[in-house]
Short mmCIF file of C-alpha atoms in Angstrom, two decimals:
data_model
loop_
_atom_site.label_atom_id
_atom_site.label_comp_id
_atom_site.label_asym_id
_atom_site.label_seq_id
_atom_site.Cartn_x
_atom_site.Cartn_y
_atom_site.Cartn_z
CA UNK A 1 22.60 8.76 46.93
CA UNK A 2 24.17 5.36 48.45
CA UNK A 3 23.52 5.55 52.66
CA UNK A 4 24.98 2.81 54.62
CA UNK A 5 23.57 1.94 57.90
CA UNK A 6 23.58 -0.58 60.84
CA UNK A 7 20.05 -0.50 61.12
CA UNK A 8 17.01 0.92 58.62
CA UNK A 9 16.75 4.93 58.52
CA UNK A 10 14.19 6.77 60.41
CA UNK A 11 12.16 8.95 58.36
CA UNK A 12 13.68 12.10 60.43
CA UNK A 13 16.99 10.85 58.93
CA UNK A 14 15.71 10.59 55.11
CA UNK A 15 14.27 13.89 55.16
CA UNK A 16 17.26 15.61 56.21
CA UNK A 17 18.94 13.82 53.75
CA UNK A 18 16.27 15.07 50.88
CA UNK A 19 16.50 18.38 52.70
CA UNK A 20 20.48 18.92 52.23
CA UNK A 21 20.76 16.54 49.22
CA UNK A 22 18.09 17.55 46.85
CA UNK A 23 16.28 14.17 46.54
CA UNK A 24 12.94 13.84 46.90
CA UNK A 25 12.26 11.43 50.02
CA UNK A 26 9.68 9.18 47.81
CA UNK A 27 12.26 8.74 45.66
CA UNK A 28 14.10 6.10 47.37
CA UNK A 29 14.92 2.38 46.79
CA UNK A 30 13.35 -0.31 48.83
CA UNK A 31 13.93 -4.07 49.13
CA UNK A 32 17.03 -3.59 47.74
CA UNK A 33 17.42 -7.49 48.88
CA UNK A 34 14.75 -9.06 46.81
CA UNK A 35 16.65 -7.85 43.54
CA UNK A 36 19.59 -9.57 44.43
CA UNK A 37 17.49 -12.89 44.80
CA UNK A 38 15.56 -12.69 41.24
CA UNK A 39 15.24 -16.02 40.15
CA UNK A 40 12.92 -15.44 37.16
CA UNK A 41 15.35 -15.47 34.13
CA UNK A 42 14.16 -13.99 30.80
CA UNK A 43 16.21 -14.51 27.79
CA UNK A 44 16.60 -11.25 25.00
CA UNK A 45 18.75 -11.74 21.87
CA UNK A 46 20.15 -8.52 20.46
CA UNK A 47 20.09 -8.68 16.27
CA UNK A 48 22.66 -6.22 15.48
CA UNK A 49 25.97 -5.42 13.64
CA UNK A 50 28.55 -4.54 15.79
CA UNK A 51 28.10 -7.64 18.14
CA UNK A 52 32.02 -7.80 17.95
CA UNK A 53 32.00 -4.40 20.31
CA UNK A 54 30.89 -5.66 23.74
CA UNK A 55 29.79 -2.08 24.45
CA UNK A 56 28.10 -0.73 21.14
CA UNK A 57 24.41 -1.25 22.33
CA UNK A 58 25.50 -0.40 26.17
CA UNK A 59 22.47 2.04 26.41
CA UNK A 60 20.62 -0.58 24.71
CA UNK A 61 21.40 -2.98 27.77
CA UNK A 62 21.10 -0.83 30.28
CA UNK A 63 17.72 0.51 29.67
CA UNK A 64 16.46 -3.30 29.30
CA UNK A 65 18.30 -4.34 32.87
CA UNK A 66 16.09 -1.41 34.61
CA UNK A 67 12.95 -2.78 32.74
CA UNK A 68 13.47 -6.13 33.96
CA UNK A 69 14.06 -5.06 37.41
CA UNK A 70 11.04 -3.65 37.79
CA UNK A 71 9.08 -6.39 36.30
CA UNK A 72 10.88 -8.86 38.84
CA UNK A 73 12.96 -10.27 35.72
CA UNK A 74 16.56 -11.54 35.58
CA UNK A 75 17.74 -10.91 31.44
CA UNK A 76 20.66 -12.74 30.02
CA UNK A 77 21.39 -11.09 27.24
CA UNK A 78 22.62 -12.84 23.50
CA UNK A 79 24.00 -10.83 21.30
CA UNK A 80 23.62 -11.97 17.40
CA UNK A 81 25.29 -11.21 14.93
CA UNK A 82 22.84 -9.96 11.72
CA UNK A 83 24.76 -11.35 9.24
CA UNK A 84 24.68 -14.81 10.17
CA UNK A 85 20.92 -14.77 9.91
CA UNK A 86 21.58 -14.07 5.93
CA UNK A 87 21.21 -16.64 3.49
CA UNK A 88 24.75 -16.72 2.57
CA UNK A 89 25.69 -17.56 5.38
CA UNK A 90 24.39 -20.66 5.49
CA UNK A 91 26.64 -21.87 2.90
CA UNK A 92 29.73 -19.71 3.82
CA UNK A 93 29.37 -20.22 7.62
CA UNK A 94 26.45 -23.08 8.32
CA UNK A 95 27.54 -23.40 12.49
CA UNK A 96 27.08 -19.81 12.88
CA UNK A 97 24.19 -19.79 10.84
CA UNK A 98 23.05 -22.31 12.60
CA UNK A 99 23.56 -20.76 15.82
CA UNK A 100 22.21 -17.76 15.15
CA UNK A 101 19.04 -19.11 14.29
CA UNK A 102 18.60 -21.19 17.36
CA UNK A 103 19.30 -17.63 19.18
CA UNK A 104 15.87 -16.54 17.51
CA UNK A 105 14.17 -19.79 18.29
CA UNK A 106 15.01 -19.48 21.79
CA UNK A 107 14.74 -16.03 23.25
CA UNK A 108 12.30 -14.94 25.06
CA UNK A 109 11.86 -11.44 23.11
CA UNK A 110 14.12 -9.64 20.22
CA UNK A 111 15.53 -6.18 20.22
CA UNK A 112 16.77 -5.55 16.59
CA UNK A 113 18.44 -1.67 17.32
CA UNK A 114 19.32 0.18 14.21
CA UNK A 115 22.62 0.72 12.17
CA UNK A 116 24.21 2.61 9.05
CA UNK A 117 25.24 1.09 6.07
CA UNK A 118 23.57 -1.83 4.10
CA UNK A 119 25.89 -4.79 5.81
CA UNK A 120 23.80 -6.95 7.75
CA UNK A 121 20.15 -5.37 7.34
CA UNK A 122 19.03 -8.50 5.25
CA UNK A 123 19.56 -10.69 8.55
CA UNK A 124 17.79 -8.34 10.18
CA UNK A 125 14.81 -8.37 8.17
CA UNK A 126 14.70 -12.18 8.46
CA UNK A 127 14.70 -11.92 11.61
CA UNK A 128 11.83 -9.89 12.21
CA UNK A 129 9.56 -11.83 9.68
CA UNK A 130 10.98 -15.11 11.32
CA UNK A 131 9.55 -13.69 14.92
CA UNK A 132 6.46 -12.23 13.27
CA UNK A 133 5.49 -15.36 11.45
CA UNK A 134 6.10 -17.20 15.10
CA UNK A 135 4.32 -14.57 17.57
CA UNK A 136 7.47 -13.89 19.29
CA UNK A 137 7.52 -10.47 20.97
CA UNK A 138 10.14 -8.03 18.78
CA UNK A 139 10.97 -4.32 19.11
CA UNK A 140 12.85 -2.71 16.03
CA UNK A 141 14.20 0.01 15.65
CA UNK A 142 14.87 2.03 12.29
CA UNK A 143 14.48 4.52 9.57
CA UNK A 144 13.22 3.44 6.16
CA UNK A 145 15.87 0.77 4.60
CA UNK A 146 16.45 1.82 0.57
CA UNK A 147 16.65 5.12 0.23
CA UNK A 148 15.80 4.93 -4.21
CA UNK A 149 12.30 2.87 -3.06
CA UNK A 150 9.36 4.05 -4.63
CA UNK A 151 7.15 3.48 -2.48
CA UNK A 152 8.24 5.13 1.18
CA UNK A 153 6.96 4.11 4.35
CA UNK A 154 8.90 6.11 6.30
CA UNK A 155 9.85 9.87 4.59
CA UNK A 156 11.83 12.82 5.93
CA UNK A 157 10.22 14.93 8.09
CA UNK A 158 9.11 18.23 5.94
CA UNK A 159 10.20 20.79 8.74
CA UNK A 160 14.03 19.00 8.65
CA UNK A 161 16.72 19.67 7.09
CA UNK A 162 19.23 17.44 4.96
CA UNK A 163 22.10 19.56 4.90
CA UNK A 164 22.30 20.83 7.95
CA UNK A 165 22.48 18.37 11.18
CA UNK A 166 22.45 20.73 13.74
CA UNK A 167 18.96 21.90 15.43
CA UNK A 168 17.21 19.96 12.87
CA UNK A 169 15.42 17.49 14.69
CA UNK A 170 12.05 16.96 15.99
CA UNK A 171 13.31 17.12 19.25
CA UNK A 172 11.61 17.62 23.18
CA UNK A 173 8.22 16.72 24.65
CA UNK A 174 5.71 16.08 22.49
CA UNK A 175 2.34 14.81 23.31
CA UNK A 176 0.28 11.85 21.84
CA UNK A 177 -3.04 11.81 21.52
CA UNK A 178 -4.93 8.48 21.58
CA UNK A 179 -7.89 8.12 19.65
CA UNK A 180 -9.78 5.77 21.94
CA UNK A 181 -8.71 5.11 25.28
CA UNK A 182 -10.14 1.68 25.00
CA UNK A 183 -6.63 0.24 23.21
CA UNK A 184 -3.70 -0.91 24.92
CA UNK A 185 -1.53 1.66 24.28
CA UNK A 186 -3.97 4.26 26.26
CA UNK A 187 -4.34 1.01 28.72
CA UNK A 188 -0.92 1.05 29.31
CA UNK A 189 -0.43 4.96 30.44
CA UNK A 190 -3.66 4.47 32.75
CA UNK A 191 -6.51 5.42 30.37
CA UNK A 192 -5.54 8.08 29.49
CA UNK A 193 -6.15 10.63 26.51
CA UNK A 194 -3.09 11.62 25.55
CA UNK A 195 0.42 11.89 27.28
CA UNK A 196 3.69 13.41 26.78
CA UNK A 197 6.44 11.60 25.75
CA UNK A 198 10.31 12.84 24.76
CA UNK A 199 11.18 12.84 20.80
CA UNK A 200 14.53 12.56 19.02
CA UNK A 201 13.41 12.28 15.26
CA UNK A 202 13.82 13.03 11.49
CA UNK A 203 11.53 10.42 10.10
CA UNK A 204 8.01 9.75 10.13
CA UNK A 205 5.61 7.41 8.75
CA UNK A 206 4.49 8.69 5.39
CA UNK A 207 0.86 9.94 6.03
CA UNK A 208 -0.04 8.86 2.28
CA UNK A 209 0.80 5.25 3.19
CA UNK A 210 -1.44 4.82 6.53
CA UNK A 211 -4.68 4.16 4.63
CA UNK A 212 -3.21 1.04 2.69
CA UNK A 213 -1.72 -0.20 6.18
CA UNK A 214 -5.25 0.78 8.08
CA UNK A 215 -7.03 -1.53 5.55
CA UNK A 216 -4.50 -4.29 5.75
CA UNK A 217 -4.81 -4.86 9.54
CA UNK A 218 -3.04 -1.96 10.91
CA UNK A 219 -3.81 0.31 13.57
CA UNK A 220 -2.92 3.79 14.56
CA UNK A 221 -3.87 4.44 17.86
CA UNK A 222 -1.99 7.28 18.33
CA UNK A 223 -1.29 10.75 16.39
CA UNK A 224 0.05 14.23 16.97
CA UNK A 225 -2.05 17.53 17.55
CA UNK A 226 -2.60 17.75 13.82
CA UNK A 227 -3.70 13.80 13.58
CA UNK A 228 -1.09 13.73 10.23
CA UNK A 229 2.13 12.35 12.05
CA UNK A 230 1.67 9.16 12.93
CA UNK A 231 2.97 8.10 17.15
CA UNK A 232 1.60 4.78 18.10
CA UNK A 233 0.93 1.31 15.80
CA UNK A 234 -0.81 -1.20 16.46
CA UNK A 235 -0.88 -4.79 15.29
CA UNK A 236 -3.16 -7.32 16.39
CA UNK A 237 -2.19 -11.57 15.38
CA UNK A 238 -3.72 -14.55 16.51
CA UNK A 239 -3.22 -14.88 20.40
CA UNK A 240 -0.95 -11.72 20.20
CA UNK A 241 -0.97 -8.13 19.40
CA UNK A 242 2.14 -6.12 18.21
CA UNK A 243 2.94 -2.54 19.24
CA UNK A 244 5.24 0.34 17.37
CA UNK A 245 6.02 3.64 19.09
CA UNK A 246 7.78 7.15 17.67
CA UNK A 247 9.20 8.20 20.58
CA UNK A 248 10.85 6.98 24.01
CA UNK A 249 9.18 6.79 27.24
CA UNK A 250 10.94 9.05 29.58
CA UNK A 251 8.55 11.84 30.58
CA UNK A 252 5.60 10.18 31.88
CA UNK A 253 5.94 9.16 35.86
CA UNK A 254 7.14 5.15 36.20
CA UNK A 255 4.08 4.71 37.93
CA UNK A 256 2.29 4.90 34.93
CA UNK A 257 4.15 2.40 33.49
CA UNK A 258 4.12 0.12 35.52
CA UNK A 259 1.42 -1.95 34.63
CA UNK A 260 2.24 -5.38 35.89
#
């Protein structure tokens, strides 16, 4: 709801409007100037494969831009194209190669969404070792890459079906339970024990793997009811710390998020 006004509403005025409009008075946005006067810029290079389509990772963009406004940011946005991270291309194409490269070198964070088919996910793999292997912050986003692996970290979820699309998904809220609430994933949702979170999956993190990735370094922080399905990761590096989630945060209040 958009009001326009000569001078600032009264409160009489807002709840009349929440009365007859259905929204609740909190719910309404202040300082509206101080967003158009964000000087911070933050710079996030999106590694994906349909760069060429200014509008394939829209929901991608969006959901960053109201992240960075409430962090006080500013995010221009470079959009890289996976394949020019491969190896080939340095030969075939070395000035986009070259290009693409400095893109990783200087972005402040990397968003590497997901993608069907096998073009381009070698430049996205480089990518993410590239920003591992520098401490730069990263969050990816996909299922497991070669589907005739022998060894799976990410499997089918037993209850789903393969055959049939519809229905089959581990869909809704879900909650999360933390196993300490000293880690920085319970930190972040204000010390809490568990929370609530919405789910949209088929694939999990095969339980048989997590003790060879809990005695490399890894941490899982976070588990279902059961404590089998793996929810949050954790990865701590020198002077950093990494952090994988299964689901998106959309139920749990933005207060809660907001952690500074």
């Amino acid at each position: 709801l958009v009001c326009r006004s000569l001078k600032e509403l009264g409160a009489n005025v807002k709840e009349k409007l929440s009365q007859f409009c259905h929204v609740p008075v909190l719910i309404v946005l202040l300082w509206w100037q101080r967003l158009m006067c964000i000087c911070i810029l933050v710079t996030i290079a999106i590694i994906g494969k349909y760069t060429a389509l200014s509008d394939a990772y829209l929901s991608v963009v969006k959901a960053l831009m109201h992240a960075s406004l409430a962090c006080h940011r500013k995010i221009i946005f470079d959009l890289v194209y996976s394949t020019d991270l491969e190896d080939s291309a340095a030969k075939e194409s070395p000035e986009a190669y070259n290009a693409a490269r400095s893109s990783l070198r200087g972005a402040d964070g990397i968003l590497v969404p997901g993608g069907f088919g096998d073009r381009g996910t070698a430049g996205k793999i480089l990518a993410a070792k590239f920003l591992v292997k520098t401490l730069s912050p990263i969050l990816d986003s996909c299922s497991e890459i070669d589907p005739d692996s022998k060894i799976l970290c990410v499997i089918f979820m037993p209850e789903g079906s393969k055959t049939h699309m519809g229905g089959t998904m581990r869909l809704g809220s879900r909650s999360t339970f933390f196993k300490t609430t000293d880690c920085k994933s319970a930190r972040l949702y204000g010390n809490v024990n568990y929370v609530d979170e919405r789910h949209r999956h088929r694939y999990e993190v095969n339980p048989d793997m997590v003790p060879l990735f809990e005695n490399a370094g890894l941490q899982f922080v976070g588990r279902d009811e059961t404590g089998r399905r793996m929810e949050d990761l954790l990865l701590h590096r020198l002077g950093s710390w990494s952090m994988c989630l299964r689901r998106s945060a959309t139920v749990t209040p933005p207060q809660l998020l907001n952690v500074g």
